[in-house]
């Protein structure tokens, strides 16, 4: 694993747990973790359960006893690490968004396609797909239970930078993060809605805003939390969006609205998606992540209403490995499911989604939103991802 902050900890939890919960053909061995700071990576190795630690990620890519590289760094190093790992024949799990630019994402998707031909797997870490209620949502939609999809309504609301004194962490710097709320959390709802509906976004009209343009320089930070007052003084420019909104059309005929913001005061991790079809609706809200709301318009009028499905039955996606019905799971479990699916893909030789090509397509949507926002919300088409790879 490269990186040991928030995502590094979440992925480590998954690697520690996955073989204890699911019966898998391969065993994960947490060989080594890498970070730039010797002292901090040594501490992280002990705390997170890695056998060794290093400050040189290239040494991991060159090792014969390492089969998989898990990239949990900020976006500015995804492409370099993932492409080197794939070229060395290592399977790769890469955090989202795939890259900071379209060119990087395209190069990564091409590297993944080349590696795939050699039996090397790659997957992008859109973990919310692997929340059981979301996977059930997809199953209901794919089974035609809500009929033809008309509306997609998706929001991802956070509030962790509403305080203008919150420091200028890497997620607020374009050269490190690529974009702000748009790529960090907007990318999740783009992937999630495309996954659930089976439809791809073809065009958008977008708007972005940066409410706080200067922030105090941070102390050493691991991303979401950062202390000020370590002796560094002054401020720096915020170079990403604080919020992004867009309208979209999907290729199956649905129309959609998306909102991603870090300024929704009081909303901590409010990912909510509602899909309305000709025969019913499905609604997922991460703050009630064990539940799925389902409205079945084919039921007799007198019995119609939103049903609250508690997604904890062994028949539900991923749930057979966990607890008896009604005993809830949490955020970390989506990462364990991600690790499970990747291990199974490696063992069976099957592809695993979302591929780097899928993640490139999300990147192309992000790009279309930024282009549109830069042109006063002008309608902007999304390039097809496959064309990009072929080119
Ligand atoms: C920060 O906004 C963040 O940690 C994202 O980077 C994650 O992808 C999201 O799941 C939670 O919020």
Tab-separated table of C-alpha atoms in Angstrom, residues 2-256:
chain	number	residue	atom	x	y	z
A	2	UNK	CA	1.172	3.499	-0.814
A	3	UNK	CA	-0.301	6.140	1.536
A	4	UNK	CA	-1.425	5.782	5.125
A	5	UNK	CA	-3.865	8.597	5.919
A	6	UNK	CA	-7.669	8.331	5.898
A	7	UNK	CA	-7.990	6.035	2.867
A	8	UNK	CA	-4.877	4.095	3.846
A	9	UNK	CA	-6.463	3.349	7.201
A	10	UNK	CA	-9.794	2.390	5.633
A	11	UNK	CA	-8.145	0.062	3.107
A	12	UNK	CA	-5.905	-1.440	5.797
A	13	UNK	CA	-8.979	-2.255	7.863
A	14	UNK	CA	-10.363	-4.050	4.800
A	15	UNK	CA	-7.188	-6.072	4.137
A	16	UNK	CA	-6.989	-7.062	7.816
A	17	UNK	CA	-10.598	-8.213	7.844
A	18	UNK	CA	-11.474	-9.602	4.449
A	19	UNK	CA	-10.222	-13.187	4.857
A	20	UNK	CA	-11.766	-13.488	8.302
A	21	UNK	CA	-15.227	-12.672	6.996
A	22	UNK	CA	-15.320	-14.100	3.496
A	23	UNK	CA	-14.182	-17.517	2.364
A	24	UNK	CA	-11.780	-16.638	-0.448
A	25	UNK	CA	-9.396	-18.598	-2.663
A	26	UNK	CA	-6.474	-16.297	-1.809
A	27	UNK	CA	-5.168	-14.882	1.449
A	28	UNK	CA	-4.213	-11.207	1.717
A	29	UNK	CA	-0.798	-10.686	3.286
A	30	UNK	CA	-0.101	-7.095	4.283
A	31	UNK	CA	3.494	-7.055	3.119
A	32	UNK	CA	4.539	-3.413	3.208
A	33	UNK	CA	3.285	0.142	3.465
A	34	UNK	CA	4.921	3.217	1.977
A	35	UNK	CA	4.843	6.903	2.881
A	36	UNK	CA	7.129	9.890	2.470
A	37	UNK	CA	7.837	10.464	6.160
A	38	UNK	CA	9.976	7.739	7.755
A	39	UNK	CA	8.699	8.235	11.291
A	40	UNK	CA	5.038	8.480	10.376
A	41	UNK	CA	5.061	5.525	8.015
A	42	UNK	CA	6.800	3.394	10.644
A	43	UNK	CA	4.102	4.316	13.148
A	44	UNK	CA	1.381	3.643	10.538
A	45	UNK	CA	2.807	0.209	9.753
A	46	UNK	CA	2.517	-0.810	13.399
A	47	UNK	CA	-0.893	0.755	13.936
A	48	UNK	CA	-2.448	-0.524	10.707
A	49	UNK	CA	-0.876	-3.988	10.713
A	50	UNK	CA	1.702	-3.964	7.903
A	51	UNK	CA	4.755	-6.231	8.094
A	52	UNK	CA	7.248	-3.707	6.710
A	53	UNK	CA	7.431	-0.055	5.823
A	54	UNK	CA	9.403	2.037	3.337
A	55	UNK	CA	9.630	5.554	1.963
A	56	UNK	CA	10.327	4.342	-1.576
A	57	UNK	CA	7.256	3.102	-3.458
A	58	UNK	CA	9.405	1.995	-6.409
A	59	UNK	CA	11.028	-0.621	-4.182
A	60	UNK	CA	7.568	-2.193	-3.669
A	61	UNK	CA	6.791	-2.270	-7.379
A	62	UNK	CA	10.082	-4.114	-7.960
A	63	UNK	CA	9.505	-6.845	-5.382
A	64	UNK	CA	8.693	-10.399	-6.510
A	65	UNK	CA	6.805	-11.212	-3.315
A	66	UNK	CA	4.306	-8.390	-3.847
A	67	UNK	CA	1.377	-9.061	-6.188
A	68	UNK	CA	-0.909	-6.098	-5.581
A	69	UNK	CA	-0.284	-2.373	-5.113
A	70	UNK	CA	-2.985	-0.365	-3.328
A	71	UNK	CA	-2.695	3.347	-4.179
A	72	UNK	CA	-4.094	5.574	-1.392
A	73	UNK	CA	-2.112	8.748	-2.097
A	74	UNK	CA	-3.415	12.173	-3.212
A	75	UNK	CA	-4.394	12.269	-6.883
A	76	UNK	CA	-1.184	13.860	-8.145
A	77	UNK	CA	0.739	10.591	-7.758
A	78	UNK	CA	-1.922	8.067	-8.835
A	79	UNK	CA	-0.872	7.896	-12.476
A	80	UNK	CA	2.855	7.471	-11.897
A	81	UNK	CA	2.490	4.765	-9.243
A	82	UNK	CA	-0.362	2.847	-10.891
A	83	UNK	CA	1.216	2.813	-14.359
A	84	UNK	CA	4.579	1.635	-12.958
A	85	UNK	CA	2.857	-1.065	-10.912
A	86	UNK	CA	0.802	-2.313	-13.868
A	87	UNK	CA	3.881	-2.361	-16.098
A	88	UNK	CA	5.602	-4.510	-13.465
A	89	UNK	CA	2.689	-6.967	-13.593
A	90	UNK	CA	1.147	-5.975	-10.247
A	91	UNK	CA	-2.608	-5.858	-9.745
A	92	UNK	CA	-3.670	-2.338	-8.762
A	93	UNK	CA	-6.367	-0.870	-6.565
A	94	UNK	CA	-6.337	2.918	-7.006
A	95	UNK	CA	-8.324	5.423	-4.953
A	96	UNK	CA	-10.762	7.788	-6.639
A	97	UNK	CA	-10.894	9.983	-8.562
A	98	UNK	CA	-8.631	7.985	-10.848
A	99	UNK	CA	-6.359	10.905	-11.729
A	100	UNK	CA	-6.051	14.673	-11.690
A	101	UNK	CA	-6.320	15.170	-15.456
A	102	UNK	CA	-7.921	13.521	-18.470
A	103	UNK	CA	-4.497	12.814	-19.961
A	104	UNK	CA	-3.368	10.958	-16.846
A	105	UNK	CA	-6.639	9.039	-16.637
A	106	UNK	CA	-6.358	8.093	-20.295
A	107	UNK	CA	-2.788	6.852	-19.801
A	108	UNK	CA	-3.881	4.838	-16.762
A	109	UNK	CA	-6.802	3.256	-18.616
A	110	UNK	CA	-4.489	2.340	-21.498
A	111	UNK	CA	-1.947	0.823	-19.073
A	112	UNK	CA	-4.738	-1.139	-17.393
A	113	UNK	CA	-5.994	-2.435	-20.747
A	114	UNK	CA	-2.479	-3.626	-21.659
A	115	UNK	CA	-2.055	-5.283	-18.266
A	116	UNK	CA	-5.512	-6.874	-18.442
A	117	UNK	CA	-4.379	-8.768	-21.527
A	118	UNK	CA	-1.644	-10.293	-19.326
A	119	UNK	CA	-4.099	-11.261	-16.594
A	120	UNK	CA	-3.342	-8.272	-14.382
A	121	UNK	CA	-6.399	-6.761	-12.631
A	122	UNK	CA	-7.076	-3.134	-11.803
A	123	UNK	CA	-9.955	-1.419	-10.062
A	124	UNK	CA	-10.766	2.126	-8.959
A	125	UNK	CA	-11.925	2.661	-5.371
A	126	UNK	CA	-15.491	3.839	-5.770
A	127	UNK	CA	-16.352	2.060	-2.549
A	128	UNK	CA	-19.997	3.165	-2.215
A	129	UNK	CA	-20.933	0.726	-4.987
A	130	UNK	CA	-20.193	-1.965	-2.446
A	131	UNK	CA	-22.614	-0.818	0.198
A	132	UNK	CA	-25.142	-3.690	0.202
A	133	UNK	CA	-28.134	-1.329	-0.102
A	134	UNK	CA	-26.577	0.266	-3.187
A	135	UNK	CA	-25.887	-3.120	-4.773
A	136	UNK	CA	-29.487	-4.113	-4.006
A	137	UNK	CA	-30.662	-0.853	-5.578
A	138	UNK	CA	-28.815	-1.792	-8.750
A	139	UNK	CA	-30.330	-5.284	-8.691
A	140	UNK	CA	-33.877	-3.924	-8.407
A	141	UNK	CA	-33.267	-1.457	-11.231
A	142	UNK	CA	-31.637	-4.123	-13.454
A	143	UNK	CA	-34.549	-6.478	-12.764
A	144	UNK	CA	-36.904	-3.823	-14.118
A	145	UNK	CA	-38.642	-3.261	-10.789
A	146	UNK	CA	-38.826	0.519	-11.249
A	147	UNK	CA	-39.404	0.310	-15.002
A	148	UNK	CA	-38.034	2.933	-17.314
A	149	UNK	CA	-35.848	5.430	-15.504
A	150	UNK	CA	-36.977	9.047	-15.743
A	151	UNK	CA	-35.202	10.949	-12.986
A	152	UNK	CA	-31.919	10.635	-11.119
A	153	UNK	CA	-31.443	12.970	-8.157
A	154	UNK	CA	-28.059	12.762	-6.452
A	155	UNK	CA	-26.411	14.825	-3.734
A	156	UNK	CA	-23.205	14.417	-1.765
A	157	UNK	CA	-23.144	16.937	1.064
A	158	UNK	CA	-20.331	17.592	3.541
A	159	UNK	CA	-19.466	20.569	5.752
A	160	UNK	CA	-15.898	20.040	6.930
A	161	UNK	CA	-14.508	23.307	5.483
A	162	UNK	CA	-17.331	25.747	6.252
A	163	UNK	CA	-15.058	27.451	8.805
A	164	UNK	CA	-12.932	29.943	6.801
A	165	UNK	CA	-10.116	29.302	9.303
A	166	UNK	CA	-9.946	25.631	8.280
A	167	UNK	CA	-6.470	25.351	6.770
A	168	UNK	CA	-5.404	24.899	3.185
A	169	UNK	CA	-5.015	21.096	3.183
A	170	UNK	CA	-4.060	19.167	0.035
A	171	UNK	CA	-7.686	18.515	-0.893
A	172	UNK	CA	-8.036	22.286	-1.464
A	173	UNK	CA	-5.087	22.510	-3.873
A	174	UNK	CA	-5.663	21.807	-7.554
A	175	UNK	CA	-2.127	20.580	-8.251
A	176	UNK	CA	-2.553	17.859	-5.614
A	177	UNK	CA	-6.259	17.026	-5.759
A	178	UNK	CA	-7.238	17.870	-9.349
A	179	UNK	CA	-10.494	19.494	-8.261
A	180	UNK	CA	-12.455	20.087	-5.076
A	181	UNK	CA	-15.897	18.824	-4.095
A	182	UNK	CA	-16.473	17.959	-7.746
A	183	UNK	CA	-13.782	15.280	-8.053
A	184	UNK	CA	-13.610	14.227	-4.428
A	185	UNK	CA	-17.277	13.545	-3.727
A	186	UNK	CA	-19.079	14.447	-6.966
A	187	UNK	CA	-17.140	11.597	-8.592
A	188	UNK	CA	-18.733	9.169	-6.120
A	189	UNK	CA	-22.293	10.098	-7.064
A	190	UNK	CA	-21.436	10.066	-10.765
A	191	UNK	CA	-20.078	6.532	-10.461
A	192	UNK	CA	-22.838	5.378	-8.137
A	193	UNK	CA	-25.709	6.610	-10.300
A	194	UNK	CA	-24.176	5.271	-13.518
A	195	UNK	CA	-23.605	1.917	-11.795
A	196	UNK	CA	-27.134	1.709	-10.417
A	197	UNK	CA	-28.922	2.843	-13.579
A	198	UNK	CA	-26.643	1.143	-16.096
A	199	UNK	CA	-26.770	4.448	-18.009
A	200	UNK	CA	-23.891	6.791	-18.791
A	201	UNK	CA	-23.951	10.576	-18.574
A	202	UNK	CA	-23.741	12.045	-22.065
A	203	UNK	CA	-23.865	15.794	-21.430
A	204	UNK	CA	-23.970	18.318	-18.608
A	205	UNK	CA	-24.600	21.904	-17.660
A	206	UNK	CA	-22.514	22.754	-14.618
A	207	UNK	CA	-21.722	25.449	-12.105
A	208	UNK	CA	-18.929	25.577	-9.531
A	209	UNK	CA	-18.173	27.974	-6.679
A	210	UNK	CA	-15.299	28.641	-4.316
A	211	UNK	CA	-16.748	30.443	-1.311
A	212	UNK	CA	-13.536	30.861	0.704
A	213	UNK	CA	-10.685	31.851	-1.578
A	214	UNK	CA	-7.821	32.211	0.933
A	215	UNK	CA	-7.109	29.952	3.896
A	216	UNK	CA	-4.465	29.699	6.601
A	217	UNK	CA	-1.488	27.555	5.699
A	218	UNK	CA	-1.736	24.202	7.449
A	219	UNK	CA	0.370	22.294	9.886
A	220	UNK	CA	1.293	18.776	8.805
A	221	UNK	CA	-2.005	17.330	7.703
A	222	UNK	CA	-3.440	13.995	6.765
A	223	UNK	CA	-6.273	15.400	4.703
A	224	UNK	CA	-9.587	15.982	6.450
A	225	UNK	CA	-8.172	17.141	9.753
A	226	UNK	CA	-5.376	19.613	10.112
A	227	UNK	CA	-4.161	21.700	12.974
A	228	UNK	CA	-3.220	25.345	12.564
A	229	UNK	CA	-0.924	27.217	14.862
A	230	UNK	CA	2.267	25.191	14.427
A	231	UNK	CA	4.283	28.300	13.760
A	232	UNK	CA	3.548	28.562	10.026
A	233	UNK	CA	1.907	31.856	9.272
A	234	UNK	CA	0.106	33.404	6.351
A	235	UNK	CA	-2.543	32.233	3.965
A	236	UNK	CA	-2.663	30.577	0.585
A	237	UNK	CA	-5.119	30.487	-2.302
A	238	UNK	CA	-7.788	27.814	-2.528
A	239	UNK	CA	-7.482	26.586	-6.107
A	240	UNK	CA	-10.400	24.149	-6.276
A	241	UNK	CA	-14.178	24.350	-6.138
A	242	UNK	CA	-15.957	24.254	-2.780
A	243	UNK	CA	-19.202	23.200	-4.437
A	244	UNK	CA	-20.317	21.898	-7.825
A	245	UNK	CA	-23.810	21.503	-9.245
A	246	UNK	CA	-24.842	20.105	-12.587
A	247	UNK	CA	-27.732	18.941	-14.715
A	248	UNK	CA	-27.167	15.888	-16.867
A	249	UNK	CA	-28.666	13.653	-19.525
A	250	UNK	CA	-28.062	9.901	-19.449
A	251	UNK	CA	-27.828	7.673	-22.498
A	252	UNK	CA	-30.928	5.646	-21.570
A	253	UNK	CA	-33.143	8.746	-21.605
A	254	UNK	CA	-33.070	9.711	-17.931
A	255	UNK	CA	-32.469	13.288	-16.817
A	256	UNK	CA	-30.495	14.015	-13.668
